[in-house]
Short mmCIF file of C-alpha atoms and ligand atoms in Angstrom, two decimals:
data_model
loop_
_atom_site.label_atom_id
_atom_site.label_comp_id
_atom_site.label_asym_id
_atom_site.label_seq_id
_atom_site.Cartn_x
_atom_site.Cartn_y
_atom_site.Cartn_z
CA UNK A 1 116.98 -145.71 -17.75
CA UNK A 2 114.60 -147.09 -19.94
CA UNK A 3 111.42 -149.67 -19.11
CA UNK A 4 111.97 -153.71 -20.80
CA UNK A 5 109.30 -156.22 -20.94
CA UNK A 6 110.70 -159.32 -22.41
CA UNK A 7 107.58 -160.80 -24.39
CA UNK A 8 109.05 -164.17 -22.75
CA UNK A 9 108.46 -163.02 -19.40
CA UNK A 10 104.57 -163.15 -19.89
CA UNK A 11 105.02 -166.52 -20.90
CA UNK A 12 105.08 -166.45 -24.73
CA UNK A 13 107.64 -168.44 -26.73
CA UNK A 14 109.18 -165.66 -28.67
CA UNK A 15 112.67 -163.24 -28.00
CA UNK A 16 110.63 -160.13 -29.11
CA UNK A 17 111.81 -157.45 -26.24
CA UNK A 18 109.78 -154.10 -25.75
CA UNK A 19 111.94 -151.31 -25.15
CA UNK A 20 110.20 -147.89 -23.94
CA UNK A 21 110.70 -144.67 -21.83
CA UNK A 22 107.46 -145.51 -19.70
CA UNK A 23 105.70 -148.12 -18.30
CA UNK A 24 102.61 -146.49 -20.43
CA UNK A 25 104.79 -146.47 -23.52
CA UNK A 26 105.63 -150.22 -22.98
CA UNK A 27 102.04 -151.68 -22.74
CA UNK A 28 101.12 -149.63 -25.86
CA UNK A 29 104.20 -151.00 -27.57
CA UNK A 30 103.57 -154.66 -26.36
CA UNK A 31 100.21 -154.45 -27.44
CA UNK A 32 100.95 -153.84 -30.79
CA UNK A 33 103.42 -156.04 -30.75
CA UNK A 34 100.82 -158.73 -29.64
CA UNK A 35 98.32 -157.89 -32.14
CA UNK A 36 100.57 -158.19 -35.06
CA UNK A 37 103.14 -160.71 -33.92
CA UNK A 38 100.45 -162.90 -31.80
CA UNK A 39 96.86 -162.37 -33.18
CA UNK A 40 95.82 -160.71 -29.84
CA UNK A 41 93.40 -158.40 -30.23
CA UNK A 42 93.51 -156.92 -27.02
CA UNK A 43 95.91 -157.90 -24.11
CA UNK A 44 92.89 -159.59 -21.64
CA UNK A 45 92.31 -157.49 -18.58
CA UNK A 46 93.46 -160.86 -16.33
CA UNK A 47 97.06 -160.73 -18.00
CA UNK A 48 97.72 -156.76 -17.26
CA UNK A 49 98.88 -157.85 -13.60
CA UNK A 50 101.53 -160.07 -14.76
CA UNK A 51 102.29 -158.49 -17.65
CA UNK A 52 102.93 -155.32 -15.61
CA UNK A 53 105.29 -157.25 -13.20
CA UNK A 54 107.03 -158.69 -15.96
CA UNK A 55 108.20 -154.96 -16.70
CA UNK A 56 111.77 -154.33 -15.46
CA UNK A 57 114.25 -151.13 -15.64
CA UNK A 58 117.40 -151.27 -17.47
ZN1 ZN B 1 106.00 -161.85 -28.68
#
């Protein structure tokens, strides 16, 4: 079983979908996605909550 975040789920319009064996390994992932893909630096502190929820197994 592996950890998704669907960049859509935080409420970004883009299909990009972070695939990862840990929830740890997903918000590294994501934020690297969202620096390159998005311009964010650095995921703000406010948006960890929901980005966390947005996480789902699969
Ligand atoms: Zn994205």
């Amino acid at each position: 079983m592996s950890k998704v975040l669907k960049c859509r789920d935080v409420g970004l319009d883009c299909d990009y979908v972070v695939r990862a064996e840990s929830e740890q390994e997903v918000m590294t992932k994501a934020a690297e996605h969202a620096r390159n893909d998005h311009g964010i630096d650095e995921i703000p502190k406010e948006m960890l909550p929901q980005v966390k929820a947005a996480i789902h197994d699969e």
